[in-house]
Short mmCIF file of C-alpha atoms in Angstrom, two decimals:
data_model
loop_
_atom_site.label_atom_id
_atom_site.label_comp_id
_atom_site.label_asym_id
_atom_site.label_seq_id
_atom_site.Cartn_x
_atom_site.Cartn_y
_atom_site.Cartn_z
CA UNK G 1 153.06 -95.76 152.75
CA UNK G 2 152.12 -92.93 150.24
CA UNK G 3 153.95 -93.66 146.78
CA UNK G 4 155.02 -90.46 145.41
CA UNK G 5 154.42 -89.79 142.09
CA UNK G 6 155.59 -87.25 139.58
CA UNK G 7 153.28 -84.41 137.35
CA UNK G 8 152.81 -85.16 133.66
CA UNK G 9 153.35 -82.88 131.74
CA UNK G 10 150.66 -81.90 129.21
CA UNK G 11 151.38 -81.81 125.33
CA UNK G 12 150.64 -78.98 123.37
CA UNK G 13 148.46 -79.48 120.82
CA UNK G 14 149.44 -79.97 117.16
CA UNK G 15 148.17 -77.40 114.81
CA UNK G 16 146.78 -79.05 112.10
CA UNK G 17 148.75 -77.92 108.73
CA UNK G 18 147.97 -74.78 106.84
CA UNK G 19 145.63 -74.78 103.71
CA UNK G 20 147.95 -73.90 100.75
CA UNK G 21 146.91 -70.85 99.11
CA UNK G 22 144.35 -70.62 96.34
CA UNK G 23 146.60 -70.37 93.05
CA UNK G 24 146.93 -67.25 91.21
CA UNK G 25 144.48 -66.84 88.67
CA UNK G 26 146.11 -67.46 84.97
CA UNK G 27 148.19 -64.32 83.85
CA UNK G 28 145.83 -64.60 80.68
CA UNK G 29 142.62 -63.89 82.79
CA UNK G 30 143.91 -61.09 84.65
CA UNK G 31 145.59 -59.60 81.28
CA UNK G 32 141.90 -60.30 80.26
CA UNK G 33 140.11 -58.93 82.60
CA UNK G 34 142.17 -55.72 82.89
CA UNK G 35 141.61 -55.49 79.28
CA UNK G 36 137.73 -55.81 80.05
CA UNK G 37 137.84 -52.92 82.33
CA UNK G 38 140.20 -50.50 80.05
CA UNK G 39 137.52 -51.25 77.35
CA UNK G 40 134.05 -50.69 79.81
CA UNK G 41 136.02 -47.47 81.31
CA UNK G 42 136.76 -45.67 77.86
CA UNK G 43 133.11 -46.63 77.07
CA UNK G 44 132.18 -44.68 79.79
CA UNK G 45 133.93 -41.86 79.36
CA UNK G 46 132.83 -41.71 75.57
CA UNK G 47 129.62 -41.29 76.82
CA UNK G 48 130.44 -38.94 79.22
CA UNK G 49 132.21 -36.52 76.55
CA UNK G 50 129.93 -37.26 74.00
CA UNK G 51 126.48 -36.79 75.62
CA UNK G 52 125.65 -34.25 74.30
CA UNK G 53 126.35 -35.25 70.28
CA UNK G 54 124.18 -38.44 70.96
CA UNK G 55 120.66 -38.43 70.21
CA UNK G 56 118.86 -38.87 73.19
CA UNK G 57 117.31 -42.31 72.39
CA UNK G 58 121.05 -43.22 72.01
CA UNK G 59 122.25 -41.69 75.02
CA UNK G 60 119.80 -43.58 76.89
CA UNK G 61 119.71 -46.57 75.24
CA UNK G 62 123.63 -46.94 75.80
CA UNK G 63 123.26 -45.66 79.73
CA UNK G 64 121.93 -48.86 81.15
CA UNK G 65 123.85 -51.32 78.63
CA UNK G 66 127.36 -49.01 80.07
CA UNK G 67 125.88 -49.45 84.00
CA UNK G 68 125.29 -53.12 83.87
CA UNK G 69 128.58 -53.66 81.53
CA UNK G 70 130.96 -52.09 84.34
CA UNK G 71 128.85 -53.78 87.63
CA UNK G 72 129.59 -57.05 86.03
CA UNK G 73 133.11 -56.34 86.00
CA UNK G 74 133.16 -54.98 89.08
CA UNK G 75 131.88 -58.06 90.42
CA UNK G 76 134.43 -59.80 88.13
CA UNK G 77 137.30 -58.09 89.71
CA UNK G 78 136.33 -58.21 92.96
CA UNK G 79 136.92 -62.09 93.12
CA UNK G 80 140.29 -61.58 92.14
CA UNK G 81 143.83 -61.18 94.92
CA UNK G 82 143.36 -57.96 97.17
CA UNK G 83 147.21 -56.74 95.33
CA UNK G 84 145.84 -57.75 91.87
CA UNK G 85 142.62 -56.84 92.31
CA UNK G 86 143.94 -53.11 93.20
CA UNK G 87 146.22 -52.76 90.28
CA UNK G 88 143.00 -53.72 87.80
CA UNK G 89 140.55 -51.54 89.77
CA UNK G 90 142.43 -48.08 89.12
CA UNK G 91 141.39 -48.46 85.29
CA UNK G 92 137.75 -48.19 87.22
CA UNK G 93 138.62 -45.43 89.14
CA UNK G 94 137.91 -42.60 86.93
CA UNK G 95 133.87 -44.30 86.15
CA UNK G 96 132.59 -44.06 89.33
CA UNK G 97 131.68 -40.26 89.28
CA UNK G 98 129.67 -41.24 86.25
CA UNK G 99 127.84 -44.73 87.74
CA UNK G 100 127.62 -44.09 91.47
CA UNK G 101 124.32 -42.67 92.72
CA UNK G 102 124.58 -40.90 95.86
CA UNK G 103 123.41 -41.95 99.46
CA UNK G 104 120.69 -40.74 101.08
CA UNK G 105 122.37 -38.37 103.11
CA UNK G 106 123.83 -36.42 99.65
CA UNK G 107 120.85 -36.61 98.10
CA UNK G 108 118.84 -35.28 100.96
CA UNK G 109 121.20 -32.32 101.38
CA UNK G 110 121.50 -31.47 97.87
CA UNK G 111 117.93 -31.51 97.08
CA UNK G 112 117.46 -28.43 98.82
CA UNK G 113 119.62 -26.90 96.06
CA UNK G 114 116.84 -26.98 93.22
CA UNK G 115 114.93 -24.08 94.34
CA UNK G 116 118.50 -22.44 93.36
CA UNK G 117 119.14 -23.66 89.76
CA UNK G 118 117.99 -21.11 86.82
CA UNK G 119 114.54 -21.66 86.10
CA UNK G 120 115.82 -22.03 82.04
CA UNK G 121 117.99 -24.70 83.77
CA UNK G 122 115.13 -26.38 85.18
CA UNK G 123 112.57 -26.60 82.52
CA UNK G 124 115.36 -28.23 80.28
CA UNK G 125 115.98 -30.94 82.29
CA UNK G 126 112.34 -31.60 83.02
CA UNK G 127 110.95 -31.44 79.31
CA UNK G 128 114.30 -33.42 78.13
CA UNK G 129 112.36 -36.24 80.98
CA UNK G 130 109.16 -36.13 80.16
CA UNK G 131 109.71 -35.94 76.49
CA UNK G 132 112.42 -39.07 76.56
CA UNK G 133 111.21 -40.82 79.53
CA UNK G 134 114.97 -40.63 81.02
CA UNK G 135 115.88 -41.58 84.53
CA UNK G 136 116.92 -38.94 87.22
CA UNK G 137 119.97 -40.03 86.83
CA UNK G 138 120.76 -39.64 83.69
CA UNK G 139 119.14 -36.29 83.80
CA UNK G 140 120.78 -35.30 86.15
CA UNK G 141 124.62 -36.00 84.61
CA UNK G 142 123.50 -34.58 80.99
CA UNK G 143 122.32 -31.44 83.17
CA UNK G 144 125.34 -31.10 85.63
CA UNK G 145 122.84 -31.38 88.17
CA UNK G 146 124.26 -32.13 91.71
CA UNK G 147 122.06 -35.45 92.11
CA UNK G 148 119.24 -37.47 90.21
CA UNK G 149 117.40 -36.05 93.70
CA UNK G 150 117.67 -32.53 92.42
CA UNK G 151 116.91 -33.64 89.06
CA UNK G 152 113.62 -34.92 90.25
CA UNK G 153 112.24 -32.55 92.43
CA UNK G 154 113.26 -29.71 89.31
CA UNK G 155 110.74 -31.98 87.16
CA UNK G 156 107.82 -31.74 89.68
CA UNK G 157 108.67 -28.65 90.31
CA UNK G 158 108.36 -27.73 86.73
CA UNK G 159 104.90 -29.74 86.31
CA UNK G 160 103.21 -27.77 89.03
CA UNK G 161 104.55 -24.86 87.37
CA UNK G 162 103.21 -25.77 84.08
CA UNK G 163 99.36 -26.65 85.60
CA UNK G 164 99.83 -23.69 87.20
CA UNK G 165 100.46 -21.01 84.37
CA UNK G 166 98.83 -23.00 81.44
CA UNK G 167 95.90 -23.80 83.18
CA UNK G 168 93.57 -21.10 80.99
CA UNK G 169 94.63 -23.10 77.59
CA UNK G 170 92.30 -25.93 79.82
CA UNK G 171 89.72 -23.50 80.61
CA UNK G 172 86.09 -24.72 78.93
CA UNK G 173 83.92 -22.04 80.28
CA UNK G 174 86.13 -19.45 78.61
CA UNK G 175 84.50 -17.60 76.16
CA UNK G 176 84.05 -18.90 72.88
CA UNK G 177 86.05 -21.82 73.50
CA UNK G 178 82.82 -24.42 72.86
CA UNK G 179 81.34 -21.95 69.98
CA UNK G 180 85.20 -22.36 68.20
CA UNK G 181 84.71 -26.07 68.44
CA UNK G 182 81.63 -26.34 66.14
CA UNK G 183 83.19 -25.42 62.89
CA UNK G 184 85.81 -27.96 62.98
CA UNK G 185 82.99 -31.13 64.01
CA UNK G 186 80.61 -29.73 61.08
CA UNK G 187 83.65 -29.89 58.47
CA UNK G 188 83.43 -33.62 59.92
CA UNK G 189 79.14 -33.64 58.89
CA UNK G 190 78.79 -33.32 62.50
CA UNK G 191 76.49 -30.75 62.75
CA UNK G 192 76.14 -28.59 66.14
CA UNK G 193 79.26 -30.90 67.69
CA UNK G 194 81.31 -29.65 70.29
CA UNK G 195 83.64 -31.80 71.14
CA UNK G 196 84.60 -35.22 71.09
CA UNK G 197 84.89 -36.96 74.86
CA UNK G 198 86.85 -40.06 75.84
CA UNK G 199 89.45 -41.87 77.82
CA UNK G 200 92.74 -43.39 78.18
CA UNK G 201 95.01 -45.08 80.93
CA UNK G 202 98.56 -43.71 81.58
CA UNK G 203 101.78 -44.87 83.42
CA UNK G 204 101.13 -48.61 82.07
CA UNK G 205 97.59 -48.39 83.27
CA UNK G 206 98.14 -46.53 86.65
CA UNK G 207 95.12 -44.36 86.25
CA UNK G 208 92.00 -43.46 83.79
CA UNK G 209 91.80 -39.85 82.26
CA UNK G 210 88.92 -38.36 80.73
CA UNK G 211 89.26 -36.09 78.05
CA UNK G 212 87.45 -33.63 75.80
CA UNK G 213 89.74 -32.66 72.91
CA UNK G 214 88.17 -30.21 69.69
CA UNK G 215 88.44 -31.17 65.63
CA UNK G 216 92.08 -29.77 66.16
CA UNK G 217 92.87 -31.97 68.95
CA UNK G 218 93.22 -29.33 71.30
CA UNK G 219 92.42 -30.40 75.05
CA UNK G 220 88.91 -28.75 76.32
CA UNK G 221 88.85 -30.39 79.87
CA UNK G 222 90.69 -33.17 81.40
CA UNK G 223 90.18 -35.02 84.49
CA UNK G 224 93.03 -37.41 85.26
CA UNK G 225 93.76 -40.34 88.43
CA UNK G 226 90.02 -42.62 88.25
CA UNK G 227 90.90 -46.28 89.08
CA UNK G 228 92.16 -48.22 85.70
CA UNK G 229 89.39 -50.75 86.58
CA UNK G 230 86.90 -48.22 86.83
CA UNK G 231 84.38 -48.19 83.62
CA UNK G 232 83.91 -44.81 82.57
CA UNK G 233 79.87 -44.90 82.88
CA UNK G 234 81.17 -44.59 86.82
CA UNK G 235 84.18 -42.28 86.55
CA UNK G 236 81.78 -39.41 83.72
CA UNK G 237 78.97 -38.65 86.82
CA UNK G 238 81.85 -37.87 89.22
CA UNK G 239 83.40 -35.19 86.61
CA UNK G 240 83.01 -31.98 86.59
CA UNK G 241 81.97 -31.77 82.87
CA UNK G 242 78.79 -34.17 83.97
CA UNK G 243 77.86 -31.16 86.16
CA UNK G 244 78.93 -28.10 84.40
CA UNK G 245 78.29 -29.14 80.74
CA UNK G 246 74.24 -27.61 81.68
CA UNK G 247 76.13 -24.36 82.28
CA UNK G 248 78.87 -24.32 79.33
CA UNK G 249 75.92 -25.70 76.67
CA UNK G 250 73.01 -23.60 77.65
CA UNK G 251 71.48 -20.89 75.80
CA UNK G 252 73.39 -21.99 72.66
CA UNK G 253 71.49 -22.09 69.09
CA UNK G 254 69.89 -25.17 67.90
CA UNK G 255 70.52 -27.06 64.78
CA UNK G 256 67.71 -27.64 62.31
CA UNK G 257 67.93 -30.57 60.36
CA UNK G 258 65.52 -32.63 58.87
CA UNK G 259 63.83 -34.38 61.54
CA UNK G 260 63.74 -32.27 64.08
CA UNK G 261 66.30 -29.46 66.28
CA UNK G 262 69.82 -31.13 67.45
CA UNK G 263 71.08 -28.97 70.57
CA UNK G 264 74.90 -28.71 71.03
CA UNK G 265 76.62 -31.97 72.05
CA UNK G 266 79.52 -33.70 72.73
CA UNK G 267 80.53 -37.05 70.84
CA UNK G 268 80.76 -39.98 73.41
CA UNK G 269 82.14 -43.62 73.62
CA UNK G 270 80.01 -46.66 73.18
CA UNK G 271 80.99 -46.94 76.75
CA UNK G 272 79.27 -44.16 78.22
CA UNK G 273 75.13 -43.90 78.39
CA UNK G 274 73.49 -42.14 75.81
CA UNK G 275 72.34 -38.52 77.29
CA UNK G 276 71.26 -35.43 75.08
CA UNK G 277 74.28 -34.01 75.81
CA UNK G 278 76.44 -36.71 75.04
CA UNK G 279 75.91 -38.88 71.38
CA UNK G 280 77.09 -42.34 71.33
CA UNK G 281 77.26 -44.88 68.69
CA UNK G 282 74.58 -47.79 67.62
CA UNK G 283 75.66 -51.14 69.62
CA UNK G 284 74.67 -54.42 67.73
CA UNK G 285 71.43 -55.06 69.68
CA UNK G 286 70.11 -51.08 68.58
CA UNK G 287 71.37 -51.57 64.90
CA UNK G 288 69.81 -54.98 64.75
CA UNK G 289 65.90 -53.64 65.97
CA UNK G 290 66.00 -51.67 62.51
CA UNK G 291 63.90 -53.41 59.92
CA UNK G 292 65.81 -51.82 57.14
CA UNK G 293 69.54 -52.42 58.87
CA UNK G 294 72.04 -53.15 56.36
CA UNK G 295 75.55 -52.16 55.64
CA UNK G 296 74.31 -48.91 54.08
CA UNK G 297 71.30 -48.24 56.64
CA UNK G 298 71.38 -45.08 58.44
CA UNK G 299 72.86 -46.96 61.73
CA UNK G 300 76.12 -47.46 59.88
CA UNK G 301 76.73 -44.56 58.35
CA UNK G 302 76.35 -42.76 61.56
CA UNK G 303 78.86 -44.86 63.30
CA UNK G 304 81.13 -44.63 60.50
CA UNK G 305 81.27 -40.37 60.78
CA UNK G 306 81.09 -41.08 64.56
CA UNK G 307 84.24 -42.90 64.25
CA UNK G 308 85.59 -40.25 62.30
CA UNK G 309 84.92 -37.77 64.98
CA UNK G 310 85.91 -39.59 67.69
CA UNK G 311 89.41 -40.59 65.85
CA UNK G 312 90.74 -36.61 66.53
CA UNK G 313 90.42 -37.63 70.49
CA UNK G 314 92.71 -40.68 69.75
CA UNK G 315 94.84 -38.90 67.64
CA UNK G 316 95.29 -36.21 70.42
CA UNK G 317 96.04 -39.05 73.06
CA UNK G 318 98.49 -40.36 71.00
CA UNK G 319 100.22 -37.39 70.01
CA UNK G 320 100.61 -36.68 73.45
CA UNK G 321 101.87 -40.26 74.55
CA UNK G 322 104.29 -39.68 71.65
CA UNK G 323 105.43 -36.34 72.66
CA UNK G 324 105.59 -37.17 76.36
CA UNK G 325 106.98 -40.98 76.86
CA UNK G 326 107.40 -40.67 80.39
CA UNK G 327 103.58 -41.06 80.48
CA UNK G 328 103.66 -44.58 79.24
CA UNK G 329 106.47 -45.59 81.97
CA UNK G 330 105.29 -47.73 84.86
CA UNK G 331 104.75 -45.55 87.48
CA UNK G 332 104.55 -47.33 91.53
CA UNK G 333 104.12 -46.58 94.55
CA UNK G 334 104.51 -43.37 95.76
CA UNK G 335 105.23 -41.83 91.97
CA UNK G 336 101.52 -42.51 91.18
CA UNK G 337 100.32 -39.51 93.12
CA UNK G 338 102.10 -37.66 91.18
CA UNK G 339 101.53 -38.93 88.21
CA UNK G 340 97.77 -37.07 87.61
CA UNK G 341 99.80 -33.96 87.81
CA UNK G 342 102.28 -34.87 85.02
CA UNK G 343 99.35 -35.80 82.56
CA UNK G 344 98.20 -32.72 83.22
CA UNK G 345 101.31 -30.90 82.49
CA UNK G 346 101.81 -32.96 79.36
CA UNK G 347 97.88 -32.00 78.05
CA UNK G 348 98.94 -28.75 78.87
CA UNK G 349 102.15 -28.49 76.89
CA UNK G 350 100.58 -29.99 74.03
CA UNK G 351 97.98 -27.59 73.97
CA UNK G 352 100.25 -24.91 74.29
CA UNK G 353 102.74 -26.43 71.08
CA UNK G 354 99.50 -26.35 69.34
CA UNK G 355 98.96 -22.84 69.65
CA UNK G 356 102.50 -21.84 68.73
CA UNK G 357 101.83 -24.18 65.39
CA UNK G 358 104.67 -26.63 66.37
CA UNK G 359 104.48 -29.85 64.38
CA UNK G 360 105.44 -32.92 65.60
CA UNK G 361 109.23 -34.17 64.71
CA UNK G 362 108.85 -36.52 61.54
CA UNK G 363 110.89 -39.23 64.00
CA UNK G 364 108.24 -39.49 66.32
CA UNK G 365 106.38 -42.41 66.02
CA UNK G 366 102.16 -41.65 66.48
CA UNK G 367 100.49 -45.10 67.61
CA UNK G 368 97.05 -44.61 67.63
CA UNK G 369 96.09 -47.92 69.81
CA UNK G 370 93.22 -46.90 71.65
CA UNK G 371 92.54 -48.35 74.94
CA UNK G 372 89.79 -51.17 75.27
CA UNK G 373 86.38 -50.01 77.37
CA UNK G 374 83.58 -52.38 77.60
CA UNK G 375 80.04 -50.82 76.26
CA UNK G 376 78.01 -49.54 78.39
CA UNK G 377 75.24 -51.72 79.20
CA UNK G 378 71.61 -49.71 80.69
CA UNK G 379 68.99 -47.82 79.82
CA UNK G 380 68.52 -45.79 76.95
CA UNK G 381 67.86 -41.76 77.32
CA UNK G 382 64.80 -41.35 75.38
CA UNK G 383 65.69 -37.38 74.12
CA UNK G 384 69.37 -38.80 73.14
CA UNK G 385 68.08 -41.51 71.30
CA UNK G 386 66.05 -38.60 69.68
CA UNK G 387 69.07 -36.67 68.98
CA UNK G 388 70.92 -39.35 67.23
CA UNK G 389 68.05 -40.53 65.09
CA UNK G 390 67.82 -36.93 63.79
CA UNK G 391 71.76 -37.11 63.63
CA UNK G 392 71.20 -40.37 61.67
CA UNK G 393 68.95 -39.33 59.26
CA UNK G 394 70.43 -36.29 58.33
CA UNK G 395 73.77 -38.24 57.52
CA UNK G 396 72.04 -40.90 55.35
CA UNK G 397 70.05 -38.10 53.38
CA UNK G 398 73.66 -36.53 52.81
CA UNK G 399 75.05 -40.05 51.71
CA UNK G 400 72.45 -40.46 48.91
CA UNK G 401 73.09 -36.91 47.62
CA UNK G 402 76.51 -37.74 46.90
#
């Protein structure tokens, strides 16, 4: 016999008990923190009215302190109740416009809108970058541009413009551009000296530039984007002043000094090779071999006017690094390429304020801190070393005459 037997019936489980709810924050943070936001938003939107009364270095100096001043709240508020957290956000609301950069969808779309803008438009919002070193975005809002995209491409835009139209104030084979240059070096007791060459590193040592400025510091030629680590005796033979200088320097008039005939030349860094064309200074080892070498020997007295002449090429770099901050910016990735092209537009410009006799602002500050070469280390040209004797002599002969 089969027992029957009955079903059991299956419990439902027992929920486990609810988690209370966090507590509310205390009324004193949120009265806090809503008075946090008030005060960030009507920070904002002082700058926003006031833009354009600011000096720039103040605009910009305040832009980033605003930005990271309302993110952190932002963050702040976001930990807060969704209800309270809505009622402290509107004072927010309003800031956005002025914070928010757009997506990459807006800005590709509205890029296309630069080749619209007027080209007065344009050239104020690039110089007003180049000259303070200012973010697109920024830009772009003191410029009632439609994104910091637009405000970009205007500046390259602008830069290619600029290489473009200027490019004749850069021009050394024009005529009478080396002959103008003499004057100037012989007021310095350089006699027959056209120029003084050199280099520099822009975009926080992103690339090398070569330059040849005149007594005025007025940019003769400029080649721009060598490797930083490159040492110039590598980066002048690849120039095309190392192959044209035969051209722009022939047929020209000899000076006759004491000594012997000095042909036209250009003033060089001890880190460049001695050539006729190009005069560098004594190093220790060729000051040393003199027999006679003292603080007054004709070694040292040539360096010292050399310096002199070669101080109007870091005068000119530094006028233009003054002028132009954006140059001195760190400049990655994809921004180097086009960063020869903005030197050049800068060089450019400056040459061109030159011209129009514009002085530079009394608040801009001119450091002259040179970059660091090492000296050239090789063999000696025999006609330079010629050249710079004669040089020599006929600078210590003027030194005891005085």
């Amino acid at each position: 016999m089969v027992a029957s037997g009955r079903k059991r019936s299956r419990r439902a489980p027992v929920p486990a008990p609810a988690s209370p709810p966090p507590p509310p924050p205390p009324p004193q943070l949120t009265s806090l923190l809503a008075q946090l936001a008030s005060s960030v938003t009507l920070a904002l939107r002082f700058a926003s009215d006031r833009d354009l009364l600011l000096l720039p270095s103040q605009s910009l100096a305040l832009d980033p302190l605003l930005l990271s001043a309302a993110r952190a709240v932002s963050r702040l508020l976001a930990l807060l109740p969704l209800h309270l957290q809505t009622l402290t956000l509107t004072s927010l609301s309003l800031s956005y416009h002025f914070l928010d950069l757009p997506s990459a969808s807006s800005s590709s779309s509205s890029s296309s809108s630069s080749l619209a803008l007027p080209p007065d438009h344009k050239l104020g919002a690039a110089l007003f970058r180049l000259a303070h070193a200012a973010p697109a975005r920024a830009v772009a809002r003191r410029f009632g541009l439609p994104s910091p995209a637009v405000a970009a491409r205007a500046f390259y835009e602008v830069c290619r413009a600029a290489a473009d139209r200027l490019a004749p104030l850069l021009d050394l084979a024009a005529p009478d551009r080396i002959s103008r240059a003499v004057p100037g070096f012989c007021a310095l007791s350089l006699p027959n000296c056209c120029g003084a060459l050199g280099y520099a590193r822009f975009g926080a040592a992103a690339a090398t530039a070569q330059a040849l400025v005149d007594a005025d510091g007025r940019f003769l030629d400029l080649s721009v984007g060598w490797d930083p680590a490159a040492p110039p005796a590598e980066i002048l033979p690849r120039t095309n002043l190392a192959t044209s200088q035969s051209i722009v320097l022939a047929n020209a008039p000899h000076g006759e000094l004491i000594g012997g005939s000095v042909p036209r030349y250009f003033l060089g860094p001890a880190s460049c090779p001695l050539l006729p064309w190009l005069v560098t200074p004594y190093t220790a080892d060729s000051a040393a071999a003199d027999a006679d070498h003292s603080l007054l020997s004709k070694e040292s007295i040539f360096n010292h006017v050399h310096a002199q002449g070669m101080r109007v090429l870091e005068d000119a770099f530094a006028r233009v690094r003054a002028r132009w901050r954006l140059l001195d910016e760190c400049w990655n990735g994809e921004c180097q390429e086009a960063l020869p092209y903005v030197v050049v537009a800068g060089v450019l410009l400056h040459n061109f304020l030159i011209r129009c006799g514009e002085p530079m602002p009394d608040e801009m500050v001119v450091q002259r801190d040179a970059d660091v070469f090492a000296d050239f280390v090789g063999d000696k040209d025999k006609e330079g070393e010629r050249i710079r004797d004669v040089l020599a002599a006929h600078l210590s002969l003027l030194s005891r005459n005085q």
